[in-house]
Short mmCIF file of C-alpha atoms in Angstrom, two decimals:
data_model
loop_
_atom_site.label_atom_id
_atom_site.label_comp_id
_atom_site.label_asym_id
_atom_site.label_seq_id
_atom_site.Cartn_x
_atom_site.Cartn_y
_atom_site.Cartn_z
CA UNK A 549 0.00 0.00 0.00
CA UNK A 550 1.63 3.05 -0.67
CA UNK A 551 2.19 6.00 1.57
CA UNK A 552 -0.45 8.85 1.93
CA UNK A 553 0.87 12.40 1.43
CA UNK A 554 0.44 14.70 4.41
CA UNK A 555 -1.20 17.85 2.65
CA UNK A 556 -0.64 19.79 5.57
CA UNK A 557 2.20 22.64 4.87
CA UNK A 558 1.77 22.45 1.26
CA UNK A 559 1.35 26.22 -0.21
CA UNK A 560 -1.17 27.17 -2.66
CA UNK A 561 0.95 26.57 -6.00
CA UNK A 562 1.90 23.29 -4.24
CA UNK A 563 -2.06 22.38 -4.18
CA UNK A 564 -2.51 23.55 -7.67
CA UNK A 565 0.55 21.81 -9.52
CA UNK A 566 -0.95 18.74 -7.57
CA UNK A 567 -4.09 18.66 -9.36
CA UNK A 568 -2.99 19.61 -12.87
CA UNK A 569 -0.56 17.11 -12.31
CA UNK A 570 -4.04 14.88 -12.03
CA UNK A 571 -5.37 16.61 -15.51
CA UNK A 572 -7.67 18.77 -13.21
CA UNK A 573 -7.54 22.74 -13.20
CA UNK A 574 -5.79 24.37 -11.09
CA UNK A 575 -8.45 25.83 -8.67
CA UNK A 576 -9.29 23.11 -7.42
CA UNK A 577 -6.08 23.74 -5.29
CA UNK A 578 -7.33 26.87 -3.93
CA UNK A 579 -10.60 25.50 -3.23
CA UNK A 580 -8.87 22.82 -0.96
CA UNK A 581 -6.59 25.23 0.33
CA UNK A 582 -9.81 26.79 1.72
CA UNK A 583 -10.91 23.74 3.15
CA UNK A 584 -8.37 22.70 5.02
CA UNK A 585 -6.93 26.42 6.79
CA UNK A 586 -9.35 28.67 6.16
CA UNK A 587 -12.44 26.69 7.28
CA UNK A 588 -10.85 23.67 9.23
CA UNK A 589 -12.35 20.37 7.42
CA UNK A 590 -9.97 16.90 7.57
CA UNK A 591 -13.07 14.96 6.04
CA UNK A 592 -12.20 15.27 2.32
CA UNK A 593 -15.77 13.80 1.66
CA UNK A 594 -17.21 16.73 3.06
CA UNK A 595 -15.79 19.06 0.95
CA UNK A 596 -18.46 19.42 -1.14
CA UNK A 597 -17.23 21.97 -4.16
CA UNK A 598 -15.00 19.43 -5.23
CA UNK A 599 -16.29 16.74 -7.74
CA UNK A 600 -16.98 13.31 -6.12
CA UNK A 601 -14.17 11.48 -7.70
CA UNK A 602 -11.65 14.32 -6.44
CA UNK A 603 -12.97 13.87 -3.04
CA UNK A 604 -12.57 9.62 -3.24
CA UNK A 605 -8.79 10.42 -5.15
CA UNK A 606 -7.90 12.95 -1.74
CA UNK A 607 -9.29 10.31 0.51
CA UNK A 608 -7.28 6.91 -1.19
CA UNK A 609 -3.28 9.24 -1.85
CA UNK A 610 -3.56 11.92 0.23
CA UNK A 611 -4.28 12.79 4.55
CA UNK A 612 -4.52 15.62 7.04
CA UNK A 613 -2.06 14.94 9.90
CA UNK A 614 -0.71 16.91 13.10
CA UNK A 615 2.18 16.00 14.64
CA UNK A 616 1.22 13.60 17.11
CA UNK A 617 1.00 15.47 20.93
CA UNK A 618 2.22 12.72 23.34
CA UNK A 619 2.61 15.21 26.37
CA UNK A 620 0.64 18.70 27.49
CA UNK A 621 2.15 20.72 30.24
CA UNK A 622 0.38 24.35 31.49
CA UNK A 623 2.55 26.93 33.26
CA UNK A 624 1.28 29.25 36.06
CA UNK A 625 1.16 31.79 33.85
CA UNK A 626 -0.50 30.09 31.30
CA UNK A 627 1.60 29.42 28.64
CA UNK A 628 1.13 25.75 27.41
CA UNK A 629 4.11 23.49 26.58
CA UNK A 630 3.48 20.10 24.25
CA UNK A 631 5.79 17.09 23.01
CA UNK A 632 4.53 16.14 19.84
CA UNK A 633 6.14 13.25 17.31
CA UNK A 634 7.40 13.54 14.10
CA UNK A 635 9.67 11.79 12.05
CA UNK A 636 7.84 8.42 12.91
CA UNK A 637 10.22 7.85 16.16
CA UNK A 638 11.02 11.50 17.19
CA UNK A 639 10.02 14.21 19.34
CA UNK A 640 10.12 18.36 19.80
CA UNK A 641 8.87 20.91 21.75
CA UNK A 642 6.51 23.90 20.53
CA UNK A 643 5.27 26.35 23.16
CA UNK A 644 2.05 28.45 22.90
CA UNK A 645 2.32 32.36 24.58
CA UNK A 646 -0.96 33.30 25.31
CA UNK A 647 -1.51 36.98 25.97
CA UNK A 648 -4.07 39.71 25.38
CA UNK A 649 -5.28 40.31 22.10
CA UNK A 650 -2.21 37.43 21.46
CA UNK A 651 -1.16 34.20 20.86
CA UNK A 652 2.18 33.56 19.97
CA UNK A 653 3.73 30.26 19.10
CA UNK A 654 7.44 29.25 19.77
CA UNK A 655 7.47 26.20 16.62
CA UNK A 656 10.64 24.09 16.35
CA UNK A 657 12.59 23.51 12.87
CA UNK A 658 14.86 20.68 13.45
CA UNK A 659 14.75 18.13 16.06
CA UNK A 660 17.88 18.69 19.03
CA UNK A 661 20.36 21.00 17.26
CA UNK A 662 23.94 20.61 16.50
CA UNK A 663 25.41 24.03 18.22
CA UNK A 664 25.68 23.13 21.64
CA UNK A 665 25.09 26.83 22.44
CA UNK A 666 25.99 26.86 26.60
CA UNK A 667 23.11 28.30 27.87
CA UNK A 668 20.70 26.16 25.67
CA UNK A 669 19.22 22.93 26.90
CA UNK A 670 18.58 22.02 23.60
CA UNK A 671 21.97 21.28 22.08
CA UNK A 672 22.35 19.33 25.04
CA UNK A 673 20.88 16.22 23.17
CA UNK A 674 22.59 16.55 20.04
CA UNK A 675 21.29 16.95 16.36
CA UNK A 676 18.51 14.52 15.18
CA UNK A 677 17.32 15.59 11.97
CA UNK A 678 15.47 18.49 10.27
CA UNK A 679 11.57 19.09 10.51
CA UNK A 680 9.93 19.32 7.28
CA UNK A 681 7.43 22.21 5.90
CA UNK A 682 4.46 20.17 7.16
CA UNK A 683 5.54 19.46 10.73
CA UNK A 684 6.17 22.94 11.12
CA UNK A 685 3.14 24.02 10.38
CA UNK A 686 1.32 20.85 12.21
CA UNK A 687 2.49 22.60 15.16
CA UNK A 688 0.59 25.50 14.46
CA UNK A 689 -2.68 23.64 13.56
CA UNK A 690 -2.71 21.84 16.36
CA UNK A 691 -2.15 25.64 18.50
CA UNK A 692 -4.87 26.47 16.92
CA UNK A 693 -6.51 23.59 17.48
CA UNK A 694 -6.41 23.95 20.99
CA UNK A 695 -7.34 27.32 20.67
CA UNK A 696 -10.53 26.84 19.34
CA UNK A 697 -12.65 26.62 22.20
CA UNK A 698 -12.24 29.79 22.82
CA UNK A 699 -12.65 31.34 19.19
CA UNK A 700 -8.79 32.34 19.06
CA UNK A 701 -5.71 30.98 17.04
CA UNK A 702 -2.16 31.78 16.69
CA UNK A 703 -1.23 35.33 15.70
CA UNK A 704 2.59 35.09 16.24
CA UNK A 705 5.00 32.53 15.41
CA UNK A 706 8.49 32.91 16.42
CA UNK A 707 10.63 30.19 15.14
CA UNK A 708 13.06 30.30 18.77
CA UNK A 709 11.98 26.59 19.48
CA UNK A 710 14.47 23.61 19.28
CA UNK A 711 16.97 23.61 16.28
CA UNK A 712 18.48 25.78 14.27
CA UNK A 713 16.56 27.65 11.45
CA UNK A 714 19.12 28.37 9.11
CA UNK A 715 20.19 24.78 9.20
CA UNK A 716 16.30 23.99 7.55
CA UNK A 717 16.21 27.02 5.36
CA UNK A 718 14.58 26.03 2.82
CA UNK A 719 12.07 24.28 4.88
CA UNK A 720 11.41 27.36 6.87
CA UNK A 721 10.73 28.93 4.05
CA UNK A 722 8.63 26.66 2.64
CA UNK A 723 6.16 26.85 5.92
CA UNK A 724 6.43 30.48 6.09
CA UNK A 725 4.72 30.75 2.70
CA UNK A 726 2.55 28.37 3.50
CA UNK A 727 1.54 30.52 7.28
CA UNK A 728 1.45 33.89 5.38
CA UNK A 729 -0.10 33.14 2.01
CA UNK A 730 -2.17 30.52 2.97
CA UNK A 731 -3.02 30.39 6.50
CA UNK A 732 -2.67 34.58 6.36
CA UNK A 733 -0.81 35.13 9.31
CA UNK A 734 1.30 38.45 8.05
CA UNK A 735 4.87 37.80 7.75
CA UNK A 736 5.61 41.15 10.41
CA UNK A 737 3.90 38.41 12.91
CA UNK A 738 6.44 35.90 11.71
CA UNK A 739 10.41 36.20 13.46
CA UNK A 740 13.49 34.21 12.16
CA UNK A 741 16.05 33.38 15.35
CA UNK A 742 19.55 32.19 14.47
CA UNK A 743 22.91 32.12 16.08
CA UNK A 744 24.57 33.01 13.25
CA UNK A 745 25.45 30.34 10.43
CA UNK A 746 28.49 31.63 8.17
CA UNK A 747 27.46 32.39 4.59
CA UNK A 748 23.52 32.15 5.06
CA UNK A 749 22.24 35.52 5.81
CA UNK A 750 22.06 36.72 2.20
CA UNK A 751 20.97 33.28 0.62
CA UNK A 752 17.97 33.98 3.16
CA UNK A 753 17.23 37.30 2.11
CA UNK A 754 17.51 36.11 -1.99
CA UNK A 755 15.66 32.73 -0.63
CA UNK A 756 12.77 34.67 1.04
CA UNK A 757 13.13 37.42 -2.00
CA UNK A 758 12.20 34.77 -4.33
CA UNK A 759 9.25 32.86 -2.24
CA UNK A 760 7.88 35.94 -0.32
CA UNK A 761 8.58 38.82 -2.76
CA UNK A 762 9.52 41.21 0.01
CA UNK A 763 11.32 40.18 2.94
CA UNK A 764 8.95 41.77 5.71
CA UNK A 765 9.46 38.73 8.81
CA UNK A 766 11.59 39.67 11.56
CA UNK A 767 15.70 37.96 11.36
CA UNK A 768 16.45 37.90 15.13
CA UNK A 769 20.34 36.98 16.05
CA UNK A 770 21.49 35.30 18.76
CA UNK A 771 24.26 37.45 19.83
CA UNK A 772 24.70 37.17 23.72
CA UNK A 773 28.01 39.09 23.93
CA UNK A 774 29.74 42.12 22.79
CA UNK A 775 33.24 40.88 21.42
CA UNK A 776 34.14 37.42 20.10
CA UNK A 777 36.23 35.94 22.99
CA UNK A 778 33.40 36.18 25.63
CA UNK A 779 31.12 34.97 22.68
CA UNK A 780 32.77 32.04 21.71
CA UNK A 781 32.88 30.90 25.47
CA UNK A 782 28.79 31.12 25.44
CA UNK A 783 28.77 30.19 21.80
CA UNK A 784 31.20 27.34 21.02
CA UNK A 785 30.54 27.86 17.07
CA UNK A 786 31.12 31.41 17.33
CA UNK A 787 34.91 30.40 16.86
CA UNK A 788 34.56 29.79 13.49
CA UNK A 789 32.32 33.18 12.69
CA UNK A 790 33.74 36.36 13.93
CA UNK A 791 31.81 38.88 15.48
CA UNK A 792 32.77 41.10 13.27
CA UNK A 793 32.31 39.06 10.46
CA UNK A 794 28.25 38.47 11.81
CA UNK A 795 27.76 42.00 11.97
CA UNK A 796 29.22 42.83 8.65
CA UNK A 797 26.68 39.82 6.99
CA UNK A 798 23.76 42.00 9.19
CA UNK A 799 24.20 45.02 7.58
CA UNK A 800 24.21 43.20 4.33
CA UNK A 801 20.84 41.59 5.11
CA UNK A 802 19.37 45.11 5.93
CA UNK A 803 20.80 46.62 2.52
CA UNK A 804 18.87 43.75 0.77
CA UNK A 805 15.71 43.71 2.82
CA UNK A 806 15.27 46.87 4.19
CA UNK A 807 14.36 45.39 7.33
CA UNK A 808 16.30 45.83 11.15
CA UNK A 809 17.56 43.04 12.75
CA UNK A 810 16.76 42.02 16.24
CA UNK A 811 19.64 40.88 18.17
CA UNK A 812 18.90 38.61 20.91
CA UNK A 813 20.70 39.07 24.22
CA UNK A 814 20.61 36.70 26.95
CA UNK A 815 21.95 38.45 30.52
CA UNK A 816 24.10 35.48 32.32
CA UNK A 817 24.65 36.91 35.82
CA UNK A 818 28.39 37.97 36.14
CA UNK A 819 29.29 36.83 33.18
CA UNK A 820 28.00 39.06 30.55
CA UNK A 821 26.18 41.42 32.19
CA UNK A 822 27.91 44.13 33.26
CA UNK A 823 28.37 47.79 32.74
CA UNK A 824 31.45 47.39 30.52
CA UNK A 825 29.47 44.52 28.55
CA UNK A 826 26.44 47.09 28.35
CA UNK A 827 29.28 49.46 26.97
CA UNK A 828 31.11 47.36 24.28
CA UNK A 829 26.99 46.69 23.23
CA UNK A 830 25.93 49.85 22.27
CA UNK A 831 29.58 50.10 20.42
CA UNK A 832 28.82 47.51 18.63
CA UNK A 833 24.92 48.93 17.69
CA UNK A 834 26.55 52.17 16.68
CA UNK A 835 24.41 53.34 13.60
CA UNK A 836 22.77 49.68 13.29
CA UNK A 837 19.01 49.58 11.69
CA UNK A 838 18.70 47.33 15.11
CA UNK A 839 17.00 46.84 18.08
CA UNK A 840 18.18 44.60 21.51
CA UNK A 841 15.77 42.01 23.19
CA UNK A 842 17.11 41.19 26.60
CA UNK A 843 16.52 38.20 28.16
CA UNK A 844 17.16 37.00 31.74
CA UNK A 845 18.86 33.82 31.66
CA UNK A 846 16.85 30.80 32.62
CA UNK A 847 18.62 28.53 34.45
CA UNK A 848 18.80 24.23 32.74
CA UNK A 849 20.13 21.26 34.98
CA UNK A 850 23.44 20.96 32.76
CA UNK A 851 24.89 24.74 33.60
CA UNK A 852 25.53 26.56 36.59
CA UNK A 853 25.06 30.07 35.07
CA UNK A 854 22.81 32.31 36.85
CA UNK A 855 20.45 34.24 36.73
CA UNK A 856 20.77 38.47 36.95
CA UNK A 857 19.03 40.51 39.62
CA UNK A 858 15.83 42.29 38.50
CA UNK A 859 17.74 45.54 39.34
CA UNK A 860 21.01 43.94 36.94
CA UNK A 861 18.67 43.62 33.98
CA UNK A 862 17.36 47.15 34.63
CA UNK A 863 20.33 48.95 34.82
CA UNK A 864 21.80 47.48 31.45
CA UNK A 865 18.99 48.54 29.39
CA UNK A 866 19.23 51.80 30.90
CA UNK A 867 22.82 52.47 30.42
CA UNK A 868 21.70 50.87 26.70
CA UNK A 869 18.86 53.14 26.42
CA UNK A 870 21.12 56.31 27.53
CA UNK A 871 23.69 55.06 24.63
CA UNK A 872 20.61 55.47 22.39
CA UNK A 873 20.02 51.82 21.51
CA UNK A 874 16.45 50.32 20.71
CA UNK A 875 16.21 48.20 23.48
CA UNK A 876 13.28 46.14 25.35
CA UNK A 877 13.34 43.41 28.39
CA UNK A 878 11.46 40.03 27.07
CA UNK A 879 9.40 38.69 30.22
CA UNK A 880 10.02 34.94 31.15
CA UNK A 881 7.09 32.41 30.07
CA UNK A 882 6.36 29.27 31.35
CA UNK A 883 9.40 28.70 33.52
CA UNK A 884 7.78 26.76 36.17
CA UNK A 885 7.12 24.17 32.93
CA UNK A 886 10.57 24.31 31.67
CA UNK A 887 9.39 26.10 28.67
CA UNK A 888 10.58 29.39 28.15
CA UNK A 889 13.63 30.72 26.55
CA UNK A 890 16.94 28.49 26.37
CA UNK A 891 14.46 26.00 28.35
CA UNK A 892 13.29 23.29 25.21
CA UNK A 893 15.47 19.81 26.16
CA UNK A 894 15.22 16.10 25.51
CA UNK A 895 14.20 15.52 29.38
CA UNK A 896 10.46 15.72 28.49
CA UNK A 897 11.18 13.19 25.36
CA UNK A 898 13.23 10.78 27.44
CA UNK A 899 10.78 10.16 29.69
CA UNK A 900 8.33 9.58 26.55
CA UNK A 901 10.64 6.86 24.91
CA UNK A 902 11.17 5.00 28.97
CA UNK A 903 7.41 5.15 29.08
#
């Protein structure tokens, strides 16, 4: 019997060249398309625009399949945490924000990652493969799934969960067409988090060029540390990417998209926190289309970094702030659950696979 194909995460034109590839016209793609993320139908028998032997083709090549969710935590604060399987025999982590007027999604890309980053549970397990276009955006179906109840869905997705992004580019891409131009979740909603891969920030921007037309998601960079020896202690792959090097591929990126960069900056008490650190920063951001997310570091089993004082955190974005950087304070979520940033780890999976 041969294997169904998951339509999930296919785009529009993916839909279409489907069915002409059939002999049928090519609307009948966008009339599916409709079906399955605008209105929410699995039952291909139930969509009734389609002709009857469409519907009995869909049901006998083709399904509608989530990743699997084999675990559901909820944090204090709300935020919701699942392990879900892909790949047959593996699992990730995707994390659901809920806010006011918001629901952001943290999706993973690959499953563990391969860049060992210090302060990262993730790379803690290693690098076991990528995640394709439609279990990327399974995990946002099933958000939304579990959102329904209460007539909301995702209006955020922030690809910070496990893995690497730029490692999966062309997946990533492939599901961020598919969110914006089918699902219509605007890419501005949509943000891009990498630690910096050597030779991939402008292949993103032509990539995204090419799919998107304009390049209007947000490209947020792990950068953690204002010069390259106290970077490549946090970031062990750092060594073979400057610093300088990083930031000279940034300003390329802006030249070809037009679009700031976010640079992501987590605050490891004594370590890279301090007002010389805050300093060599906003040398660094020195007439940089830019803005700084800080993050208080949150603590994982494997590392004894710790975490800054309230009144730390406040006074480098102040002395930040005072150097004229663009700079904001991103609130912990779901710590309690083990699921906010740096947080994502194989613990939760291992005790899937014992059980």
């Amino acid at each position: 019997m041969h294997e169904l194909v998951n339509l999930y995460g296919h785009t529009r034109d993916q839909l279409e060249a489907m069915f002409v590839s059939q002999g049928q016209q090519a609307f009948r793609g966008r009339q599916l398309m409709k079906w399955i993320y605008h209105d929410g139908v699995t039952d291909f028998s139930a969509m009734t625009d389609l002709p009857l032997d469409t519907r009995k083709w869909l049901v006998m090549s083709a399904q509608l399949e989530v990743p699997k969710v084999v675990s559901q935590e909820r944090s204090s604060d709300g935020t919701v945490k699942w392990a879900v399987q892909v790949n047959q025999d593996e699992f990730v982590e995707t994390v659901l924000i809920p806010e006011k007027g918001r629901n952001t999604l943290c999706v993973s890309s690959q499953v563990g990652c391969s860049l060992d980053c210090s302060f990262c549970a993730t790379g803690k397990q290693g690098f076991n493969g990528n995640l394709s276009a439609e279990e990327i955006v399974g995990q946002l179906l099933l958000a939304n799934d579990y959102l329904s109840d209460r007539d909301e869905s995702v209006t955020n997705v922030v690809f910070m969960g496990m893995g690497e992004p730029l490692l999966n580019i062309r997946n990533v891409l492939d599901s961020i067409e598919c969110l914006t131009n089918d699902i219509g979740i605007g890419q501005r909603k949509i943000t891009v988090s990498t630690v910096g891969i050597p030779n991939t920030l402008s292949d993103l921007a032509k990539l995204a060029q090419d799919r998107l037309g304009r390049v209007k998601f947000t490209l947020a960079v792990s950068l953690h540390a204002p010069n390259q020896t106290l970077r490549e202690l946090i970031i062990p792959s750092a060594s073979s990417y400057p610093i300088n090097s990083l930031l000279k591929d940034c300003r390329t990126y802006i030249e070809l998209t037009g679009r700031r960069v976010s640079f992501e900056y987590i605050l490891l008490g004594g370590l890279n926190d301090k007002d010389i650190h805050a300093e060599q920063l906003a040398d660094l951001m020195r007439g940089f289309q830019s803005h700084v997310n800080l993050i208080a570091y949150n603590p994982i089993a494997e590392e004894n970094f710790k975490r800054p004082s309230q009144s730390r955190v406040n006074s480098f974005r102040e002395l930040l702030e005072n150097k004229g950087v663009a700079v904001s304070v991103r609130a912990s979520r779901g710590r309690d659950k083990d699921a906010a940033c740096g947080q994502l780890r194989r613990q939760t999976i291992d005790k899937i696979k014992i059980n």
